CSV table of C-alpha atoms and ligand atoms in Angstrom, one decimal:
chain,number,residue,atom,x,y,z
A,58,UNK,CA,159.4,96.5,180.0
A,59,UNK,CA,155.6,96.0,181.3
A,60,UNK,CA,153.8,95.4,178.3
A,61,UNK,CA,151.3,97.3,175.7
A,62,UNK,CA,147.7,97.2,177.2
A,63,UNK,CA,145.4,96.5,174.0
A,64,UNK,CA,142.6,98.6,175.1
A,65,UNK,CA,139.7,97.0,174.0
A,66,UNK,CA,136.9,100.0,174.7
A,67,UNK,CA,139.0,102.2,172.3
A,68,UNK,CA,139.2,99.6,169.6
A,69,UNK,CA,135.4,99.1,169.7
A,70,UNK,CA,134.4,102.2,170.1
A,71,UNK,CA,136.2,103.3,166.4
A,72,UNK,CA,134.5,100.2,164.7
A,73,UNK,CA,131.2,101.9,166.1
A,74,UNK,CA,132.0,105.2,164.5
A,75,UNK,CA,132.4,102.8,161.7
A,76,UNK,CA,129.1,101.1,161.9
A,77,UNK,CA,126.8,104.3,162.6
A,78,UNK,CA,128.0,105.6,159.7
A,79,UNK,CA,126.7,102.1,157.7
A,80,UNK,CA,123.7,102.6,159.5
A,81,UNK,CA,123.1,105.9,158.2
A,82,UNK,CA,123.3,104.9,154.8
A,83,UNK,CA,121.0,102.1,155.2
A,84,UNK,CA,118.2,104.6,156.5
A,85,UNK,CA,119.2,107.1,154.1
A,86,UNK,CA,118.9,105.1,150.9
A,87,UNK,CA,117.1,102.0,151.7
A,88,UNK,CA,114.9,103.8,154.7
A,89,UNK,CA,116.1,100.4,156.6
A,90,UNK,CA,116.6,100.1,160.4
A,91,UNK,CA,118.0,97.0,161.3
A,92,UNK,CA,116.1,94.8,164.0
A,93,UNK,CA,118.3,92.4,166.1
A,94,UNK,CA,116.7,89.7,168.3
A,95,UNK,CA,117.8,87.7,171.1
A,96,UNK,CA,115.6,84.4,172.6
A,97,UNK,CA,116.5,84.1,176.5
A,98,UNK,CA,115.3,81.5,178.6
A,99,UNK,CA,115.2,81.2,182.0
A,100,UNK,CA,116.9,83.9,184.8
A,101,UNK,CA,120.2,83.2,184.1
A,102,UNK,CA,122.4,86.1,186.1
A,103,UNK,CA,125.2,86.3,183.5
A,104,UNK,CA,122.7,85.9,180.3
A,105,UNK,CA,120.3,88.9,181.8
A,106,UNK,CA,123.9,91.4,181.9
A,107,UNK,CA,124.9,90.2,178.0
A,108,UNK,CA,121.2,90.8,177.1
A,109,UNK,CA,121.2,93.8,178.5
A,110,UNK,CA,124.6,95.2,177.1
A,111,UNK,CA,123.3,93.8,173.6
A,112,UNK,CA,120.4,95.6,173.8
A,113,UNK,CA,121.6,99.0,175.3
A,114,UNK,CA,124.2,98.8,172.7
A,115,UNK,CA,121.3,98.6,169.7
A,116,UNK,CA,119.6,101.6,171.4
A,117,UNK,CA,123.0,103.4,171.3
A,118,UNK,CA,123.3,102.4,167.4
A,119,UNK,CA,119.6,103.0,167.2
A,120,UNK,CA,119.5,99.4,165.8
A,121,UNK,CA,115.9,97.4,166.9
A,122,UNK,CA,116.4,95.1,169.9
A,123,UNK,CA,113.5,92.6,170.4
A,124,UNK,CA,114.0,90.5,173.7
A,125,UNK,CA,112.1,86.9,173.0
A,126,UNK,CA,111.5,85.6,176.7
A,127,UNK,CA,111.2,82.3,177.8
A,128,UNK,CA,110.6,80.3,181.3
A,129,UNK,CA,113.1,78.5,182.2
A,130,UNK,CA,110.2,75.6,181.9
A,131,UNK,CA,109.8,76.4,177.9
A,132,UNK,CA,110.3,73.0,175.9
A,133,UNK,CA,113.0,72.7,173.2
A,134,UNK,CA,109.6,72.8,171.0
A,135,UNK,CA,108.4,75.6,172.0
A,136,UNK,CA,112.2,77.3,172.1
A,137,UNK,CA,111.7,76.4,168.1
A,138,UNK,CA,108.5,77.4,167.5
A,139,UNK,CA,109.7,80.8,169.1
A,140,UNK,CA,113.0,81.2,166.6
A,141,UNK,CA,110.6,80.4,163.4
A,142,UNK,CA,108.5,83.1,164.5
A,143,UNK,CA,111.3,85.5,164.1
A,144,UNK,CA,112.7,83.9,160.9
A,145,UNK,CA,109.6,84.8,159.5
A,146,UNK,CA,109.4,88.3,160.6
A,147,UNK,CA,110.6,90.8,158.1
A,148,UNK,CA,111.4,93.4,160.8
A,149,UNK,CA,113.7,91.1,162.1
A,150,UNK,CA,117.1,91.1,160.4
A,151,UNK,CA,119.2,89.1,163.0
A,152,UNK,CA,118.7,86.2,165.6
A,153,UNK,CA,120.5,85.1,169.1
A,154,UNK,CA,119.9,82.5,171.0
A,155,UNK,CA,120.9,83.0,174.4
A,156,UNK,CA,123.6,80.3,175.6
A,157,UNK,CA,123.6,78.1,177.7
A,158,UNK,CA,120.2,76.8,177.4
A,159,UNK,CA,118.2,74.8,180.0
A,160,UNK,CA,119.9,71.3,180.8
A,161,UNK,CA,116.9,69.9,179.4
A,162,UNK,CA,117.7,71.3,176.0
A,163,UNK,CA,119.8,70.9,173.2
A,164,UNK,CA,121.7,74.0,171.7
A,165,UNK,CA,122.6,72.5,168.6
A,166,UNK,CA,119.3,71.8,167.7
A,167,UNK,CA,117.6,75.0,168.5
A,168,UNK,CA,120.4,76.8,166.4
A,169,UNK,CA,119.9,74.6,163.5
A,170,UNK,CA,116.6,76.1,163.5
A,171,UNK,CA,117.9,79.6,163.2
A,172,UNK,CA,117.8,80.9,159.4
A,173,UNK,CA,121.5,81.0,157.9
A,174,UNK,CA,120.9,84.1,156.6
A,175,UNK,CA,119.8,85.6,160.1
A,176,UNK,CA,122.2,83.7,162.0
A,177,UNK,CA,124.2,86.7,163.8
A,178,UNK,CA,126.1,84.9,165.9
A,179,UNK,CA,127.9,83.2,163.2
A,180,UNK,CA,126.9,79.5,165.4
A,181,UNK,CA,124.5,77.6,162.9
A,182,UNK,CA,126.2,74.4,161.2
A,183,UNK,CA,125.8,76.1,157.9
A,184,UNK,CA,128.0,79.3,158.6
A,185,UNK,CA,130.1,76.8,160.5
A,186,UNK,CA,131.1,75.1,157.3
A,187,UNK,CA,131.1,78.0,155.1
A,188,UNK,CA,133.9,79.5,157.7
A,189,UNK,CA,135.7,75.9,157.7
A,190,UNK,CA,136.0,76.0,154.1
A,191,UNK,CA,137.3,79.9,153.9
A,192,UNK,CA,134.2,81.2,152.5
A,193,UNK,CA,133.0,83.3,155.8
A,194,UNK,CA,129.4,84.5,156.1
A,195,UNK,CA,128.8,85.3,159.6
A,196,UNK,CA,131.7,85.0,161.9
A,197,UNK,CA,131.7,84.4,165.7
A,198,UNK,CA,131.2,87.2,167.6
A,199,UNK,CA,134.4,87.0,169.9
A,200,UNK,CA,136.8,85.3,167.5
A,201,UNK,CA,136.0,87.7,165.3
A,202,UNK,CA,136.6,91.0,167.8
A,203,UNK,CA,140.2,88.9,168.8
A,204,UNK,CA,141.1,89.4,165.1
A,205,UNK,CA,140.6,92.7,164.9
A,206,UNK,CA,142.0,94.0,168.3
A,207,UNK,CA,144.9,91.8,166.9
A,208,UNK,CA,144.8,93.5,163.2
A,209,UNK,CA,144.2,97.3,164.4
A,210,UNK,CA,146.8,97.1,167.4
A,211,UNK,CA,149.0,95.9,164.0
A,212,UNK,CA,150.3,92.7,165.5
A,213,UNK,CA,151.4,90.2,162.5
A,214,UNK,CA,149.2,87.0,162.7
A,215,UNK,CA,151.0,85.4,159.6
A,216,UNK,CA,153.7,83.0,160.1
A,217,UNK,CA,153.5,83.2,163.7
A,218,UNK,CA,152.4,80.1,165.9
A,219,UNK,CA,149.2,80.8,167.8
A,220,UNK,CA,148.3,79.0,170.7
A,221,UNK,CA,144.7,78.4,171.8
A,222,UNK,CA,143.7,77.1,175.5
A,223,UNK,CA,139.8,76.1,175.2
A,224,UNK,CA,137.7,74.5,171.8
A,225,UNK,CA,134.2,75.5,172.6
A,226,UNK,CA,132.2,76.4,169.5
A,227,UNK,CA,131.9,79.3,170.4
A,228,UNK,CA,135.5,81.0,170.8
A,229,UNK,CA,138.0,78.5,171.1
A,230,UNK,CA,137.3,76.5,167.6
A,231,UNK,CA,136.1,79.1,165.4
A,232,UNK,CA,139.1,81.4,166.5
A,233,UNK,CA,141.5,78.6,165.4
A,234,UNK,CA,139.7,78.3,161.9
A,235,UNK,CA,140.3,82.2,161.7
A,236,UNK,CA,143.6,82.5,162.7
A,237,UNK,CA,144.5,79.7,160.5
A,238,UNK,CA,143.1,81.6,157.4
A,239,UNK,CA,145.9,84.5,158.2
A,240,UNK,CA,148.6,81.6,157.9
A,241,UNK,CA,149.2,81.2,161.9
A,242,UNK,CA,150.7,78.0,163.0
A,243,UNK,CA,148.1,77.5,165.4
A,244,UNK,CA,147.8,74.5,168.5
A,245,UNK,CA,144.5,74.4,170.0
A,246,UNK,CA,144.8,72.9,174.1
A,247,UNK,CA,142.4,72.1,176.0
A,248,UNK,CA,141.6,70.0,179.5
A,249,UNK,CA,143.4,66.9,178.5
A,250,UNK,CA,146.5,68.4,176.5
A,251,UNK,CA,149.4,66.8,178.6
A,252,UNK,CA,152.4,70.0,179.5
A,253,UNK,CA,150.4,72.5,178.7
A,254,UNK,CA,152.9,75.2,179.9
A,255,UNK,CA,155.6,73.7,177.7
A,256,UNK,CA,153.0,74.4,174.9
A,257,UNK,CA,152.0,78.1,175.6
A,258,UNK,CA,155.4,79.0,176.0
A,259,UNK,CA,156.1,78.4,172.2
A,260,UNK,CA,153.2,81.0,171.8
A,261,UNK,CA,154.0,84.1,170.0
A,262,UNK,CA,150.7,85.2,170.3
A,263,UNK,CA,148.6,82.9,173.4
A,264,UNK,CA,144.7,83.5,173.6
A,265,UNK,CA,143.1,81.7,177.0
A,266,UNK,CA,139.2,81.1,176.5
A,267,UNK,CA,139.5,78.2,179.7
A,268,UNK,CA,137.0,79.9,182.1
A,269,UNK,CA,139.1,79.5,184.8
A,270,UNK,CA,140.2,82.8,187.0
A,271,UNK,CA,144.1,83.7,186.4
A,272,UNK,CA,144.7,80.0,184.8
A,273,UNK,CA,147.6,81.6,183.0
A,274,UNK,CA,150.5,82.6,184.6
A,275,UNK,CA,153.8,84.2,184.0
A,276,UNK,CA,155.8,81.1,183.8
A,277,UNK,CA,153.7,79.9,181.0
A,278,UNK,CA,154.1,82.8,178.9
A,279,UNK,CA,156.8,83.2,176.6
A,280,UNK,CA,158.9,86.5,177.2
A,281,UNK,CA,157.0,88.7,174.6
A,282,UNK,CA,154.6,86.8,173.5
A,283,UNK,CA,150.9,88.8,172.6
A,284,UNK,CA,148.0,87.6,175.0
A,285,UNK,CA,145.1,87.7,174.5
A,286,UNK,CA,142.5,86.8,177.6
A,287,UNK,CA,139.1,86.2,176.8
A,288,UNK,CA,138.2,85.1,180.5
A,289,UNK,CA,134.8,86.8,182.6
A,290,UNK,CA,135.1,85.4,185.9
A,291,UNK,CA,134.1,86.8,188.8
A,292,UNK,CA,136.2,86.2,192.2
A,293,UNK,CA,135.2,88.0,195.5
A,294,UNK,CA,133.0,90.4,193.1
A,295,UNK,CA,135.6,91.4,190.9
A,296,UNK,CA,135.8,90.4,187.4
A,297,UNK,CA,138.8,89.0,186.7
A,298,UNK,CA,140.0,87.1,183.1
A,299,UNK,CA,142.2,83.9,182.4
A,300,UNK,CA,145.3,85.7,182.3
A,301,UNK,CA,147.0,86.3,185.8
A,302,UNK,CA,147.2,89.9,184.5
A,303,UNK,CA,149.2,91.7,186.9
A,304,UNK,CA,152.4,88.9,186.9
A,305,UNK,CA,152.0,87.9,182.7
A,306,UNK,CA,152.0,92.0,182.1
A,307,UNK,CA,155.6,91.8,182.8
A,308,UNK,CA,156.6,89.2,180.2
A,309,UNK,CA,154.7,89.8,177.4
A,310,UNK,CA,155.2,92.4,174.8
A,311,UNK,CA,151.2,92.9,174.6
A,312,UNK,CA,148.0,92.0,176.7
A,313,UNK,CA,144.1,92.8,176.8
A,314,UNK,CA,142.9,93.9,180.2
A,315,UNK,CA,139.8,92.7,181.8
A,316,UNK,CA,137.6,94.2,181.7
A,317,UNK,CA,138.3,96.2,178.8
A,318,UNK,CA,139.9,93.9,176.6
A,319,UNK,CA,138.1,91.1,174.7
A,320,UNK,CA,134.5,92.3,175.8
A,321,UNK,CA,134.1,95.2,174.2
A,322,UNK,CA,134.3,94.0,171.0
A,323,UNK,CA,132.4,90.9,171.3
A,324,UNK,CA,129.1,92.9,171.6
A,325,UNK,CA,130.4,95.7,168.6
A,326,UNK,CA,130.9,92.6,166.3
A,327,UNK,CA,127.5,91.6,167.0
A,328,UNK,CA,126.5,94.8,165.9
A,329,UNK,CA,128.0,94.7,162.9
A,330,UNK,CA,126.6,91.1,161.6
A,331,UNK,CA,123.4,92.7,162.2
A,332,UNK,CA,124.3,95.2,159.4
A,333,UNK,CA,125.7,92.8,157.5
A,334,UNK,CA,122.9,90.4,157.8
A,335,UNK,CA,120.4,93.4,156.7
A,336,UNK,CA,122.7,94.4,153.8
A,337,UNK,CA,122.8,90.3,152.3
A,338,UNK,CA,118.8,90.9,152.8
A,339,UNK,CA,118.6,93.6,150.7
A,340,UNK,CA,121.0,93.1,147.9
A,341,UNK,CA,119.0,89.3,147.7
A,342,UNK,CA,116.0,91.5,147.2
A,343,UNK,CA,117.6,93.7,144.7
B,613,LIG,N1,126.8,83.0,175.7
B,613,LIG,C1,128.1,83.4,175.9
B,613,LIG,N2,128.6,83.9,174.8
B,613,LIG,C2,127.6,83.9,173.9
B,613,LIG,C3,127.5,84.4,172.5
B,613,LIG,O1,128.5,84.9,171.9
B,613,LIG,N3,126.4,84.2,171.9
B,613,LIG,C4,125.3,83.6,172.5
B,613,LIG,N4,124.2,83.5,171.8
B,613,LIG,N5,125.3,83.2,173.8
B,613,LIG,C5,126.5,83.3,174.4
């Protein structure tokens, strides 16, 4: 039997039902309207088209978007000087830094210079820990959106073994942390795990964050496993994910499409940091 199709646009379009109505309250009692920021430097192609869904998605919300450009020439210094700015703007309840960065920079340090407490994307070292330790304050925008496509489609994550290709900070790692707090058994692979297939096919639920068009295919899927594809590529102008949808539809029991599927949610979840960040702001000032 083909499997379920976890559609992602329906999933986040309920969580933004969800979120208006938190945003209502905050104008209503607090007279608050959260403002969301994002730094971009330089022209990259793919970082214009996130920026751009962030911030029509804040004008759908009626949230503050700010854009902070940068030239692709700006110094790590000046990247700094331009995310203290916004820490020290009141209007400004959450802060992005466009990845990647200019070669010439180094993420890690720019993001250390993000305030914790503004931190949206859930990617300085000090939310890092807090989440390592089971204390969560502002989780990852796309790990966070895979647990709830996962929780509201009413898969079980406990007790099952979770498989993971790709540990970037940004999905693979923090999803592992997060799916470990729901008592998965979880294995994170990656390019120099030896057998790979022999690995995925023990998934019960398999989530591929490798970058690489249709990487997975049926043969390394386990016959119902849950997959989750978290892949953007683009081949021949199409968008295609990880996941070789079309063949891996056939053995598993549950799939997200792309597009449709993981995306969605990434920018909702983004969202709805910024609410929580401006909620932690004022109960601090309470
Ligand atoms: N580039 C790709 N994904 C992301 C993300 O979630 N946040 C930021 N800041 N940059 C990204």
């Amino acid at each position: 039997m083909p499997a379920q199709i976890l559609d992602g646009k329906a999933i986040a379009a309920q969580i933004e039902q969800e979120i208006k109505a938190e945003l209502e309250e905050l104008k209503s009692k607090y007279g608050v309207t959260p403002g969301l920021a994002v730094v971009l430097v330089g022209e990259n192609p793919a970082s214009e088209v996130y920026v751009r869904n962030k911030g029509k998605k804040c004008s759908d919300l009626g949230i503050n978007s700010i854009v902070r450009r940068l030239p692709e020439s700006a110094s790590e210094q000046e990247i700094i000087d331009a995310v203290q700015q916004l820490n020290e703007d009141t209007s400004v309840h959450g802060i992005i830094v466009q990845l990647p960065l200019p070669k010439h920079v180094d993420p890690e340090v720019v993001i250390s210079h993000i305030d914790p407490s503004k931190d949206v994307d859930g990617f300085h070292p000090v939310n890092v820990g807090w989440m390592f330790i089971g204390r969560n304050r502002f989780v990852p925008c796309t790990p966070a959106g895979i647990i709830e496509i996962l929780d509201r489609s009413k898969i079980e994550i406990e007790g099952k073994r979770a498989v993971v290709i790709g540990r970037s900070n940004i999905v693979g790692k923090p999803l592992s942390i997060l799916l470990l707090q729901r008592n998965a058994t979880v294995t994170v692979c990656h390019s120099r795990t030896v057998d790979l297939p022999s690995i995925t096919r023990q998934a019960d639920i398999l989530i591929a964050a490798v970058g690489r068009a249709r990487f997975v295919t049926a043969d390394m899927v386990k016959e119902g496993a849950v997959v989750i594809d978290v892949g953007i590529n683009r081949v021949d102008d199409k968008i295609v994910g990880d996941v070789d949808f079309d063949a891996v539809k056939e053995v598993a029991s549950a799939i997200t499409p792309v597009p449709g599927g993981v995306g969605p949610l990434t920018v909702i979840m983004l969202m709805r940091n910024t609410v929580q960040a401006t909620k932690m702001r004022l109960q601090r000032s309470q």
